[in-house]
PDB file of C-alpha atoms in Angstrom:
ATOM      1  CA  UNK A   6       0.016  -0.008   0.011  1.00 75.00           C
ATOM      2  CA  UNK A   7       1.190   3.510  -0.811  1.00 76.00           C
ATOM      3  CA  UNK A   8       2.296   5.442   2.254  1.00 81.00           C
ATOM      4  CA  UNK A   9       2.227   9.206   2.505  1.00 93.00           C
ATOM      5  CA  UNK A  10       4.964  11.488   3.869  1.00 92.00           C
ATOM      6  CA  UNK A  11       2.457  13.866   5.346  1.00 95.00           C
ATOM      7  CA  UNK A  12      -1.277  13.522   5.959  1.00 96.00           C
ATOM      8  CA  UNK A  13      -2.150  16.679   4.004  1.00 95.00           C
ATOM      9  CA  UNK A  14      -1.237  14.696   0.845  1.00 97.00           C
ATOM     10  CA  UNK A  15      -4.423  12.661   1.424  1.00 97.00           C
ATOM     11  CA  UNK A  16      -7.363  14.177  -0.387  1.00 98.00           C
ATOM     12  CA  UNK A  17     -10.811  12.943   0.708  1.00 98.00           C
ATOM     13  CA  UNK A  18     -14.345  12.849  -0.546  1.00 98.00           C
ATOM     14  CA  UNK A  19     -17.745  11.526   0.450  1.00 98.00           C
ATOM     15  CA  UNK A  20     -20.531   9.777  -1.401  1.00 98.00           C
ATOM     16  CA  UNK A  21     -23.733  11.037   0.154  1.00 97.00           C
ATOM     17  CA  UNK A  22     -24.351  14.465   1.619  1.00 95.00           C
ATOM     18  CA  UNK A  23     -27.915  13.889   2.733  1.00 84.00           C
ATOM     19  CA  UNK A  24     -29.589  15.632   5.599  1.00 73.00           C
ATOM     20  CA  UNK A  25     -29.818  12.734   8.082  1.00 75.00           C
ATOM     21  CA  UNK A  26     -27.431  13.517  10.960  1.00 79.00           C
ATOM     22  CA  UNK A  27     -25.321  15.752   8.626  1.00 88.00           C
ATOM     23  CA  UNK A  28     -23.080  12.731   8.206  1.00 93.00           C
ATOM     24  CA  UNK A  29     -21.349  13.933   5.057  1.00 95.00           C
ATOM     25  CA  UNK A  30     -20.236  17.161   6.680  1.00 96.00           C
ATOM     26  CA  UNK A  31     -19.310  15.350   9.914  1.00 96.00           C
ATOM     27  CA  UNK A  32     -17.018  12.882   8.087  1.00 97.00           C
ATOM     28  CA  UNK A  33     -15.278  15.598   6.104  1.00 98.00           C
ATOM     29  CA  UNK A  34     -14.824  17.728   9.215  1.00 97.00           C
ATOM     30  CA  UNK A  35     -13.293  14.821  11.179  1.00 97.00           C
ATOM     31  CA  UNK A  36     -10.948  13.941   8.342  1.00 98.00           C
ATOM     32  CA  UNK A  37      -9.998  17.622   8.070  1.00 98.00           C
ATOM     33  CA  UNK A  38      -9.241  17.795  11.816  1.00 97.00           C
ATOM     34  CA  UNK A  39      -6.539  15.108  11.475  1.00 97.00           C
ATOM     35  CA  UNK A  40      -4.990  16.898   8.477  1.00 98.00           C
ATOM     36  CA  UNK A  41      -6.632  15.325   5.454  1.00 98.00           C
ATOM     37  CA  UNK A  42      -7.885  17.660   2.749  1.00 98.00           C
ATOM     38  CA  UNK A  43     -11.604  17.677   1.780  1.00 98.00           C
ATOM     39  CA  UNK A  44     -11.767  17.656  -2.028  1.00 98.00           C
ATOM     40  CA  UNK A  45     -15.003  16.172  -3.416  1.00 98.00           C
ATOM     41  CA  UNK A  46     -18.655  15.345  -2.733  1.00 98.00           C
ATOM     42  CA  UNK A  47     -20.959  13.100  -4.752  1.00 98.00           C
ATOM     43  CA  UNK A  48     -24.672  13.499  -4.032  1.00 97.00           C
ATOM     44  CA  UNK A  49     -27.783  12.901  -6.172  1.00 95.00           C
ATOM     45  CA  UNK A  50     -29.680  15.747  -4.518  1.00 94.00           C
ATOM     46  CA  UNK A  51     -28.337  18.967  -6.073  1.00 93.00           C
ATOM     47  CA  UNK A  52     -29.815  21.066  -3.251  1.00 94.00           C
ATOM     48  CA  UNK A  53     -27.561  19.188  -0.825  1.00 95.00           C
ATOM     49  CA  UNK A  54     -24.583  19.856  -3.130  1.00 96.00           C
ATOM     50  CA  UNK A  55     -25.259  23.572  -2.718  1.00 95.00           C
ATOM     51  CA  UNK A  56     -25.063  23.059   1.059  1.00 96.00           C
ATOM     52  CA  UNK A  57     -21.750  21.212   0.657  1.00 96.00           C
ATOM     53  CA  UNK A  58     -20.375  24.151  -1.312  1.00 97.00           C
ATOM     54  CA  UNK A  59     -21.312  26.471   1.538  1.00 96.00           C
ATOM     55  CA  UNK A  60     -19.836  24.135   4.161  1.00 96.00           C
ATOM     56  CA  UNK A  61     -16.593  23.649   2.238  1.00 97.00           C
ATOM     57  CA  UNK A  62     -15.968  26.525  -0.186  1.00 97.00           C
ATOM     58  CA  UNK A  63     -14.258  25.403  -3.386  1.00 97.00           C
ATOM     59  CA  UNK A  64     -15.060  21.720  -2.941  1.00 98.00           C
ATOM     60  CA  UNK A  65     -15.684  19.687  -6.099  1.00 98.00           C
ATOM     61  CA  UNK A  66     -19.252  18.463  -6.492  1.00 98.00           C
ATOM     62  CA  UNK A  67     -20.664  15.661  -8.579  1.00 98.00           C
ATOM     63  CA  UNK A  68     -24.043  13.977  -9.047  1.00 97.00           C
ATOM     64  CA  UNK A  69     -22.543  10.651 -10.235  1.00 97.00           C
ATOM     65  CA  UNK A  70     -19.726   8.572  -8.769  1.00 98.00           C
ATOM     66  CA  UNK A  71     -18.417   7.608 -12.218  1.00 98.00           C
ATOM     67  CA  UNK A  72     -17.798  11.311 -12.967  1.00 98.00           C
ATOM     68  CA  UNK A  73     -15.992  11.866  -9.672  1.00 98.00           C
ATOM     69  CA  UNK A  74     -13.756   8.844 -10.257  1.00 98.00           C
ATOM     70  CA  UNK A  75     -12.981  10.054 -13.787  1.00 98.00           C
ATOM     71  CA  UNK A  76     -12.271  13.703 -12.952  1.00 98.00           C
ATOM     72  CA  UNK A  77     -11.183  13.983  -9.327  1.00 98.00           C
ATOM     73  CA  UNK A  78      -7.789  13.274  -7.777  1.00 97.00           C
ATOM     74  CA  UNK A  79      -9.431  12.218  -4.482  1.00 98.00           C
ATOM     75  CA  UNK A  80      -7.440   9.505  -2.591  1.00 97.00           C
ATOM     76  CA  UNK A  81      -9.906   8.331   0.100  1.00 98.00           C
ATOM     77  CA  UNK A  82     -13.664   8.053  -0.292  1.00 98.00           C
ATOM     78  CA  UNK A  83     -16.237   7.604   2.459  1.00 98.00           C
ATOM     79  CA  UNK A  84     -19.523   5.928   1.527  1.00 98.00           C
ATOM     80  CA  UNK A  85     -22.486   7.380   3.439  1.00 97.00           C
ATOM     81  CA  UNK A  86     -25.494   5.893   1.634  1.00 96.00           C
ATOM     82  CA  UNK A  87     -28.207   3.274   2.365  1.00 96.00           C
ATOM     83  CA  UNK A  88     -26.706  -0.093   3.296  1.00 97.00           C
ATOM     84  CA  UNK A  89     -27.759  -1.956   0.146  1.00 97.00           C
ATOM     85  CA  UNK A  90     -25.729   0.465  -2.041  1.00 98.00           C
ATOM     86  CA  UNK A  91     -22.430   0.017  -0.212  1.00 98.00           C
ATOM     87  CA  UNK A  92     -21.134  -2.879  -2.261  1.00 98.00           C
ATOM     88  CA  UNK A  93     -21.763  -1.453  -5.717  1.00 98.00           C
ATOM     89  CA  UNK A  94     -20.237   1.939  -4.806  1.00 98.00           C
ATOM     90  CA  UNK A  95     -17.287   0.427  -2.916  1.00 98.00           C
ATOM     91  CA  UNK A  96     -16.542  -1.956  -5.819  1.00 98.00           C
ATOM     92  CA  UNK A  97     -16.135   0.972  -8.225  1.00 98.00           C
ATOM     93  CA  UNK A  98     -13.985   2.965  -5.798  1.00 98.00           C
ATOM     94  CA  UNK A  99     -11.714   0.012  -4.948  1.00 98.00           C
ATOM     95  CA  UNK A 100     -11.242  -0.917  -8.597  1.00 98.00           C
ATOM     96  CA  UNK A 101     -10.243   2.724  -9.237  1.00 98.00           C
ATOM     97  CA  UNK A 102      -7.533   2.390  -6.609  1.00 97.00           C
ATOM     98  CA  UNK A 103      -9.205   4.547  -3.954  1.00 98.00           C
ATOM     99  CA  UNK A 104      -9.053   3.956  -0.210  1.00 98.00           C
ATOM    100  CA  UNK A 105     -12.571   3.278   1.073  1.00 98.00           C
ATOM    101  CA  UNK A 106     -14.310   3.837   4.394  1.00 98.00           C
ATOM    102  CA  UNK A 107     -17.918   2.536   4.519  1.00 98.00           C
ATOM    103  CA  UNK A 108     -20.455   3.623   7.053  1.00 96.00           C
ATOM    104  CA  UNK A 109     -21.453   0.596   9.070  1.00 96.00           C
ATOM    105  CA  UNK A 110     -22.506  -2.046   8.237  1.00 97.00           C
ATOM    106  CA  UNK A 111     -19.854  -2.728   5.616  1.00 97.00           C
ATOM    107  CA  UNK A 112     -22.393  -4.377   3.290  1.00 97.00           C
ATOM    108  CA  UNK A 113     -25.579  -6.480   3.363  1.00 96.00           C
ATOM    109  CA  UNK A 114     -24.149  -9.964   2.755  1.00 96.00           C
ATOM    110  CA  UNK A 115     -21.023 -11.910   3.674  1.00 95.00           C
ATOM    111  CA  UNK A 116     -20.364 -12.482  -0.018  1.00 98.00           C
ATOM    112  CA  UNK A 117     -20.313  -8.742  -0.674  1.00 98.00           C
ATOM    113  CA  UNK A 118     -18.004  -8.119   2.268  1.00 98.00           C
ATOM    114  CA  UNK A 119     -15.607 -10.871   1.162  1.00 98.00           C
ATOM    115  CA  UNK A 120     -15.462  -9.479  -2.395  1.00 98.00           C
ATOM    116  CA  UNK A 121     -14.751  -5.964  -1.082  1.00 98.00           C
ATOM    117  CA  UNK A 122     -11.920  -7.291   1.037  1.00 98.00           C
ATOM    118  CA  UNK A 123     -10.473  -9.096  -1.964  1.00 98.00           C
ATOM    119  CA  UNK A 124     -10.648  -5.933  -4.123  1.00 98.00           C
ATOM    120  CA  UNK A 125      -8.906  -3.857  -1.467  1.00 98.00           C
ATOM    121  CA  UNK A 126      -6.084  -6.394  -1.264  1.00 97.00           C
ATOM    122  CA  UNK A 127      -5.799  -6.648  -5.078  1.00 97.00           C
ATOM    123  CA  UNK A 128      -5.525  -2.865  -5.441  1.00 97.00           C
ATOM    124  CA  UNK A 129      -3.350  -2.180  -2.402  1.00 96.00           C
ATOM    125  CA  UNK A 130      -5.775   0.176  -0.664  1.00 97.00           C
ATOM    126  CA  UNK A 131      -7.524   0.517   2.692  1.00 97.00           C
ATOM    127  CA  UNK A 132     -11.006  -0.904   3.282  1.00 98.00           C
ATOM    128  CA  UNK A 133     -12.473  -0.010   6.666  1.00 98.00           C
ATOM    129  CA  UNK A 134     -15.882   0.308   8.304  1.00 98.00           C
ATOM    130  CA  UNK A 135     -16.726   3.459  10.246  1.00 98.00           C
ATOM    131  CA  UNK A 136     -16.827   1.816  13.663  1.00 97.00           C
ATOM    132  CA  UNK A 137     -16.219   5.068  15.481  1.00 95.00           C
ATOM    133  CA  UNK A 138     -17.899   3.654  18.573  1.00 94.00           C
ATOM    134  CA  UNK A 139     -14.889   1.395  19.049  1.00 95.00           C
ATOM    135  CA  UNK A 140     -13.595   4.417  21.010  1.00 94.00           C
ATOM    136  CA  UNK A 141     -16.739   5.151  23.016  1.00 91.00           C
ATOM    137  CA  UNK A 142     -15.536   5.949  26.583  1.00 88.00           C
ATOM    138  CA  UNK A 143     -17.628   3.198  28.158  1.00 88.00           C
ATOM    139  CA  UNK A 144     -16.098   0.448  26.071  1.00 91.00           C
ATOM    140  CA  UNK A 145     -12.598   1.787  26.443  1.00 90.00           C
ATOM    141  CA  UNK A 146     -13.160   1.669  30.217  1.00 89.00           C
ATOM    142  CA  UNK A 147     -14.652  -1.843  30.029  1.00 92.00           C
ATOM    143  CA  UNK A 148     -11.680  -3.232  28.064  1.00 94.00           C
ATOM    144  CA  UNK A 149      -9.319  -1.918  30.704  1.00 93.00           C
ATOM    145  CA  UNK A 150     -11.375  -3.015  33.741  1.00 92.00           C
ATOM    146  CA  UNK A 151     -12.508  -6.369  32.415  1.00 95.00           C
ATOM    147  CA  UNK A 152      -9.713  -7.564  30.139  1.00 96.00           C
ATOM    148  CA  UNK A 153      -6.717  -6.088  31.929  1.00 95.00           C
ATOM    149  CA  UNK A 154      -7.758  -5.775  35.575  1.00 94.00           C
ATOM    150  CA  UNK A 155     -10.016  -8.850  35.526  1.00 95.00           C
ATOM    151  CA  UNK A 156     -12.609  -7.208  37.809  1.00 93.00           C
ATOM    152  CA  UNK A 157     -15.145  -9.987  37.090  1.00 94.00           C
ATOM    153  CA  UNK A 158     -12.773 -12.866  36.523  1.00 96.00           C
ATOM    154  CA  UNK A 159     -13.064 -14.888  33.319  1.00 96.00           C
ATOM    155  CA  UNK A 160     -15.732 -13.581  30.971  1.00 98.00           C
ATOM    156  CA  UNK A 161     -18.097 -16.329  29.826  1.00 98.00           C
ATOM    157  CA  UNK A 162     -21.125 -14.332  28.602  1.00 98.00           C
ATOM    158  CA  UNK A 163     -22.184 -10.930  27.342  1.00 98.00           C
ATOM    159  CA  UNK A 164     -25.858  -9.935  27.256  1.00 97.00           C
ATOM    160  CA  UNK A 165     -26.727  -6.800  25.277  1.00 96.00           C
ATOM    161  CA  UNK A 166     -30.120  -5.365  24.487  1.00 95.00           C
ATOM    162  CA  UNK A 167     -31.676  -2.267  23.006  1.00 94.00           C
ATOM    163  CA  UNK A 168     -35.153  -1.130  22.099  1.00 93.00           C
ATOM    164  CA  UNK A 169     -38.655  -0.796  23.496  1.00 93.00           C
ATOM    165  CA  UNK A 170     -42.214  -0.767  22.224  1.00 95.00           C
ATOM    166  CA  UNK A 171     -42.650   1.500  19.184  1.00 94.00           C
ATOM    167  CA  UNK A 172     -43.532   1.424  15.544  1.00 95.00           C
ATOM    168  CA  UNK A 173     -40.433   2.077  13.438  1.00 93.00           C
ATOM    169  CA  UNK A 174     -40.381   5.227  11.337  1.00 91.00           C
ATOM    170  CA  UNK A 175     -41.106   5.384   7.621  1.00 91.00           C
ATOM    171  CA  UNK A 176     -37.612   5.834   6.248  1.00 92.00           C
ATOM    172  CA  UNK A 177     -35.171   3.555   4.470  1.00 94.00           C
ATOM    173  CA  UNK A 178     -33.709   2.159   7.718  1.00 94.00           C
ATOM    174  CA  UNK A 179     -37.067   0.458   8.292  1.00 95.00           C
ATOM    175  CA  UNK A 180     -36.938  -1.429   4.970  1.00 96.00           C
ATOM    176  CA  UNK A 181     -35.325  -4.827   5.335  1.00 96.00           C
ATOM    177  CA  UNK A 182     -34.125  -5.004   1.702  1.00 96.00           C
ATOM    178  CA  UNK A 183     -32.405  -1.615   2.029  1.00 97.00           C
ATOM    179  CA  UNK A 184     -31.131  -1.679   5.617  1.00 97.00           C
ATOM    180  CA  UNK A 185     -30.500  -5.444   5.999  1.00 97.00           C
ATOM    181  CA  UNK A 186     -32.878  -5.807   8.932  1.00 96.00           C
ATOM    182  CA  UNK A 187     -33.320  -4.693  12.560  1.00 96.00           C
ATOM    183  CA  UNK A 188     -29.910  -6.022  13.626  1.00 96.00           C
ATOM    184  CA  UNK A 189     -28.007  -4.003  11.030  1.00 95.00           C
ATOM    185  CA  UNK A 190     -28.131  -0.671  12.837  1.00 93.00           C
ATOM    186  CA  UNK A 191     -27.371  -0.641  16.566  1.00 93.00           C
ATOM    187  CA  UNK A 192     -26.867  -4.395  16.515  1.00 95.00           C
ATOM    188  CA  UNK A 193     -23.711  -3.841  14.462  1.00 94.00           C
ATOM    189  CA  UNK A 194     -22.299  -1.454  17.098  1.00 95.00           C
ATOM    190  CA  UNK A 195     -23.132  -3.877  19.889  1.00 95.00           C
ATOM    191  CA  UNK A 196     -21.438  -6.757  18.109  1.00 95.00           C
ATOM    192  CA  UNK A 197     -18.290  -4.650  17.616  1.00 96.00           C
ATOM    193  CA  UNK A 198     -18.297  -3.691  21.317  1.00 96.00           C
ATOM    194  CA  UNK A 199     -18.489  -7.355  22.293  1.00 97.00           C
ATOM    195  CA  UNK A 200     -15.656  -8.398  20.036  1.00 96.00           C
ATOM    196  CA  UNK A 201     -13.415  -5.982  21.921  1.00 96.00           C
ATOM    197  CA  UNK A 202     -14.185  -7.811  25.195  1.00 97.00           C
ATOM    198  CA  UNK A 203     -14.225 -11.378  23.831  1.00 97.00           C
ATOM    199  CA  UNK A 204     -11.097 -11.544  21.739  1.00 93.00           C
ATOM    200  CA  UNK A 205     -11.655 -15.020  20.359  1.00 96.00           C
ATOM    201  CA  UNK A 206     -12.669 -16.889  17.207  1.00 97.00           C
ATOM    202  CA  UNK A 207     -16.402 -17.072  16.446  1.00 96.00           C
ATOM    203  CA  UNK A 208     -17.455 -20.674  15.913  1.00 98.00           C
ATOM    204  CA  UNK A 209     -21.244 -20.490  15.638  1.00 97.00           C
ATOM    205  CA  UNK A 210     -24.015 -17.948  15.090  1.00 96.00           C
ATOM    206  CA  UNK A 211     -27.762 -18.581  15.580  1.00 97.00           C
ATOM    207  CA  UNK A 212     -30.565 -16.151  14.867  1.00 95.00           C
ATOM    208  CA  UNK A 213     -34.200 -15.813  15.918  1.00 96.00           C
ATOM    209  CA  UNK A 214     -36.795 -13.241  14.890  1.00 96.00           C
ATOM    210  CA  UNK A 215     -40.435 -12.272  15.018  1.00 96.00           C
ATOM    211  CA  UNK A 216     -41.938 -10.235  12.231  1.00 93.00           C
ATOM    212  CA  UNK A 217     -45.294  -9.025  10.952  1.00 93.00           C
ATOM    213  CA  UNK A 218     -46.721  -7.043  13.879  1.00 96.00           C
ATOM    214  CA  UNK A 219     -45.649  -3.554  12.754  1.00 95.00           C
ATOM    215  CA  UNK A 220     -45.399  -4.052   8.996  1.00 93.00           C
ATOM    216  CA  UNK A 221     -48.947  -3.002   8.131  1.00 92.00           C
ATOM    217  CA  UNK A 222     -48.418   0.196  10.109  1.00 93.00           C
ATOM    218  CA  UNK A 223     -45.434   1.243   7.944  1.00 94.00           C
ATOM    219  CA  UNK A 224     -45.195   2.067   4.264  1.00 94.00           C
ATOM    220  CA  UNK A 225     -42.841  -0.880   3.751  1.00 93.00           C
ATOM    221  CA  UNK A 226     -45.465  -3.595   4.441  1.00 92.00           C
ATOM    222  CA  UNK A 227     -43.877  -6.969   3.642  1.00 91.00           C
ATOM    223  CA  UNK A 228     -40.437  -5.377   3.379  1.00 96.00           C
ATOM    224  CA  UNK A 229     -40.499  -3.997   6.896  1.00 96.00           C
ATOM    225  CA  UNK A 230     -37.724  -4.931   9.337  1.00 96.00           C
ATOM    226  CA  UNK A 231     -38.342  -7.626  11.833  1.00 97.00           C
ATOM    227  CA  UNK A 232     -40.081  -6.533  15.023  1.00 97.00           C
ATOM    228  CA  UNK A 233     -37.628  -8.397  17.202  1.00 97.00           C
ATOM    229  CA  UNK A 234     -34.331 -10.134  16.454  1.00 97.00           C
ATOM    230  CA  UNK A 235     -31.947 -11.997  18.674  1.00 96.00           C
ATOM    231  CA  UNK A 236     -28.578 -13.540  17.817  1.00 97.00           C
ATOM    232  CA  UNK A 237     -26.464 -15.946  19.868  1.00 98.00           C
ATOM    233  CA  UNK A 238     -22.786 -16.054  19.091  1.00 98.00           C
ATOM    234  CA  UNK A 239     -20.531 -18.812  20.433  1.00 98.00           C
ATOM    235  CA  UNK A 240     -16.736 -18.507  20.683  1.00 98.00           C
ATOM    236  CA  UNK A 241     -13.993 -21.125  20.501  1.00 98.00           C
ATOM    237  CA  UNK A 242     -13.014 -20.958  24.167  1.00 97.00           C
ATOM    238  CA  UNK A 243     -16.645 -21.280  25.341  1.00 97.00           C
ATOM    239  CA  UNK A 244     -17.860 -17.676  25.798  1.00 98.00           C
ATOM    240  CA  UNK A 245     -21.250 -16.663  24.473  1.00 98.00           C
ATOM    241  CA  UNK A 246     -22.799 -13.401  23.295  1.00 98.00           C
ATOM    242  CA  UNK A 247     -26.560 -12.644  23.245  1.00 98.00           C
ATOM    243  CA  UNK A 248     -27.813  -9.591  21.363  1.00 97.00           C
ATOM    244  CA  UNK A 249     -31.484  -8.576  21.439  1.00 97.00           C
ATOM    245  CA  UNK A 250     -32.894  -5.679  19.395  1.00 96.00           C
ATOM    246  CA  UNK A 251     -36.639  -5.070  19.734  1.00 96.00           C
ATOM    247  CA  UNK A 252     -39.465  -2.737  18.746  1.00 96.00           C
ATOM    248  CA  UNK A 253     -41.924  -4.987  20.565  1.00 96.00           C
ATOM    249  CA  UNK A 254     -40.777  -5.003  24.192  1.00 95.00           C
ATOM    250  CA  UNK A 255     -42.936  -3.165  26.706  1.00 94.00           C
ATOM    251  CA  UNK A 256     -40.473  -3.740  29.531  1.00 91.00           C
ATOM    252  CA  UNK A 257     -36.917  -3.780  28.213  1.00 86.00           C
ATOM    253  CA  UNK A 258     -34.641  -4.905  31.031  1.00 79.00           C
ATOM    254  CA  UNK A 259     -32.075  -2.376  32.206  1.00 75.00           C
ATOM    255  CA  UNK A 260     -28.401  -3.144  31.730  1.00 76.00           C
ATOM    256  CA  UNK A 261     -27.831  -2.253  28.083  1.00 91.00           C
ATOM    257  CA  UNK A 262     -24.501  -4.094  28.061  1.00 94.00           C
ATOM    258  CA  UNK A 263     -23.709  -6.742  30.692  1.00 95.00           C
ATOM    259  CA  UNK A 264     -20.401  -8.554  30.939  1.00 96.00           C
ATOM    260  CA  UNK A 265     -20.756 -11.710  33.046  1.00 96.00           C
ATOM    261  CA  UNK A 266     -17.676 -13.368  34.488  1.00 96.00           C
ATOM    262  CA  UNK A 267     -16.766 -16.075  36.945  1.00 95.00           C
ATOM    263  CA  UNK A 268     -16.380 -13.536  39.779  1.00 93.00           C
ATOM    264  CA  UNK A 269     -19.113 -11.027  39.041  1.00 92.00           C
ATOM    265  CA  UNK A 270     -20.991  -8.897  36.515  1.00 93.00           C
ATOM    266  CA  UNK A 271     -20.009  -5.536  34.997  1.00 93.00           C
ATOM    267  CA  UNK A 272     -22.689  -3.460  33.257  1.00 90.00           C
ATOM    268  CA  UNK A 273     -23.720  -0.140  31.804  1.00 87.00           C
ATOM    269  CA  UNK A 274     -27.339   1.015  31.435  1.00 86.00           C
ATOM    270  CA  UNK A 275     -26.804   2.923  28.173  1.00 83.00           C
ATOM    271  CA  UNK A 276     -23.972   3.616  25.716  1.00 81.00           C
ATOM    272  CA  UNK A 277     -23.643   7.205  26.929  1.00 77.00           C
ATOM    273  CA  UNK A 278     -23.381   6.325  30.639  1.00 78.00           C
ATOM    274  CA  UNK A 279     -20.644   7.966  32.716  1.00 77.00           C
ATOM    275  CA  UNK A 280     -20.667   5.284  35.406  1.00 81.00           C
ATOM    276  CA  UNK A 281     -20.817   1.515  35.527  1.00 85.00           C
ATOM    277  CA  UNK A 282     -21.906  -1.065  38.065  1.00 87.00           C
ATOM    278  CA  UNK A 283     -19.932  -4.055  39.305  1.00 89.00           C
ATOM    279  CA  UNK A 284     -21.630  -6.851  41.223  1.00 89.00           C
ATOM    280  CA  UNK A 285     -19.132  -9.186  42.818  1.00 87.00           C
ATOM    281  CA  UNK A 286     -20.223 -12.674  43.775  1.00 77.00           C
ATOM    282  CA  UNK A 287     -23.695 -12.408  45.311  1.00 72.00           C
ATOM    283  CA  UNK A 288     -26.045  -9.550  44.608  1.00 67.00           C
ATOM    284  CA  UNK A 289     -25.286  -7.925  48.012  1.00 67.00           C
ATOM    285  CA  UNK A 290     -21.814  -6.864  46.942  1.00 75.00           C
ATOM    286  CA  UNK A 291     -22.725  -4.101  44.505  1.00 78.00           C
ATOM    287  CA  UNK A 292     -20.721  -0.988  43.633  1.00 80.00           C
ATOM    288  CA  UNK A 293     -21.397   1.827  41.175  1.00 78.00           C
ATOM    289  CA  UNK A 294     -18.208   3.458  39.948  1.00 77.00           C
ATOM    290  CA  UNK A 295     -17.737   6.727  38.058  1.00 74.00           C
ATOM    291  CA  UNK A 296     -15.825   6.036  34.886  1.00 74.00           C
ATOM    292  CA  UNK A 297     -12.330   7.502  34.819  1.00 77.00           C
ATOM    293  CA  UNK A 298     -12.249   7.919  31.054  1.00 73.00           C
ATOM    294  CA  UNK A 299     -13.623  11.356  30.089  1.00 68.00           C
ATOM    295  CA  UNK A 300     -15.785  11.990  27.032  1.00 72.00           C
ATOM    296  CA  UNK A 301     -13.763  11.595  23.884  1.00 77.00           C
ATOM    297  CA  UNK A 302     -14.615  12.160  20.246  1.00 89.00           C
ATOM    298  CA  UNK A 303     -14.808   8.601  18.864  1.00 93.00           C
ATOM    299  CA  UNK A 304     -15.010   9.822  15.236  1.00 94.00           C
ATOM    300  CA  UNK A 305     -11.828  11.834  15.701  1.00 94.00           C
ATOM    301  CA  UNK A 306     -10.128   8.807  17.237  1.00 95.00           C
ATOM    302  CA  UNK A 307     -11.217   6.711  14.257  1.00 97.00           C
ATOM    303  CA  UNK A 308      -9.737   9.079  11.689  1.00 98.00           C
ATOM    304  CA  UNK A 309      -6.585   9.573  13.749  1.00 97.00           C
ATOM    305  CA  UNK A 310      -6.025   5.819  13.350  1.00 97.00           C
ATOM    306  CA  UNK A 311      -6.728   5.961   9.589  1.00 98.00           C
ATOM    307  CA  UNK A 312      -4.240   8.818   9.296  1.00 97.00           C
ATOM    308  CA  UNK A 313      -1.622   6.975  11.383  1.00 97.00           C
ATOM    309  CA  UNK A 314      -2.001   3.917   9.199  1.00 97.00           C
ATOM    310  CA  UNK A 315      -1.645   5.913   5.949  1.00 97.00           C
ATOM    311  CA  UNK A 316       1.556   7.421   7.343  1.00 96.00           C
ATOM    312  CA  UNK A 317       2.886   3.978   8.236  1.00 95.00           C
ATOM    313  CA  UNK A 318       2.875   4.754  11.953  1.00 95.00           C
ATOM    314  CA  UNK A 319      -0.002   2.691  13.296  1.00 96.00           C
ATOM    315  CA  UNK A 320      -1.774  -0.615  12.784  1.00 97.00           C
ATOM    316  CA  UNK A 321      -5.250  -0.298  11.204  1.00 97.00           C
ATOM    317  CA  UNK A 322      -7.722  -0.989  14.024  1.00 97.00           C
ATOM    318  CA  UNK A 323     -10.933  -1.496  12.027  1.00 97.00           C
ATOM    319  CA  UNK A 324     -10.157  -3.629   8.990  1.00 95.00           C
ATOM    320  CA  UNK A 325     -12.603  -4.926   6.395  1.00 94.00           C
TER     321      UNK A 325
END
């Protein structure tokens, strides 16, 4: 892979500058903060291109990716589009020799992910998924307390859950064919959190779902995401991970992320929590501890790592 002498040699662009969460602007700003140079935006909505020109004066704008690849000297491209478009767009970028960062999830199917990884290797470029939450303060703290200090002994199970009782909104993230399903949004973050705690080979994955309750109440009908989905992941050394994502749970149990070990349980109630609870042995020995890691900017940390890798100074943390 080509390495750069200075990070300002890396020109960057985004595919997608839509209004949801201002993600196009956020990605370009975070890349700019670490020294990369915003150069290009591709977006099918020309009104959003006008906003990009205001946000980044002088930036190149395109309505089609093929035109950007033909005319722009952009080095790294971030794909910020609906999940079912990631593969087709990434394939073109990788074949053109561009470094690629995909918003999570990387793609809809294993086959698509495998092919993207192959193309990155063939063309000597980066392929990464925007797992900025790898650097969320709560998981940074958990890795230190659980993996290094062994506060709950040997970890044998993680239970993670998110959701409640509500009809999903009428946008593309509710369509199963576009989004991939209910597990493909926050479920992807939770899985990545767990893989930081259980550093072991996955040997088995099972899935369970209920569907049909909410679909007639959305515009997607038969293409609506599942109402509830649960996966069970087994690891080589015996640990297990349970992830539950639900829109049909009237009493979602507290403890968003629980790490269960041979000597106790460590848990957070939500991903933004600033304290955690440790229960040692029996339930009577309970302590709530204020996290020592302050709020960080996970997106900035992510792009710092990308920059470090491009300069040949760091190992790439989030690989394809």
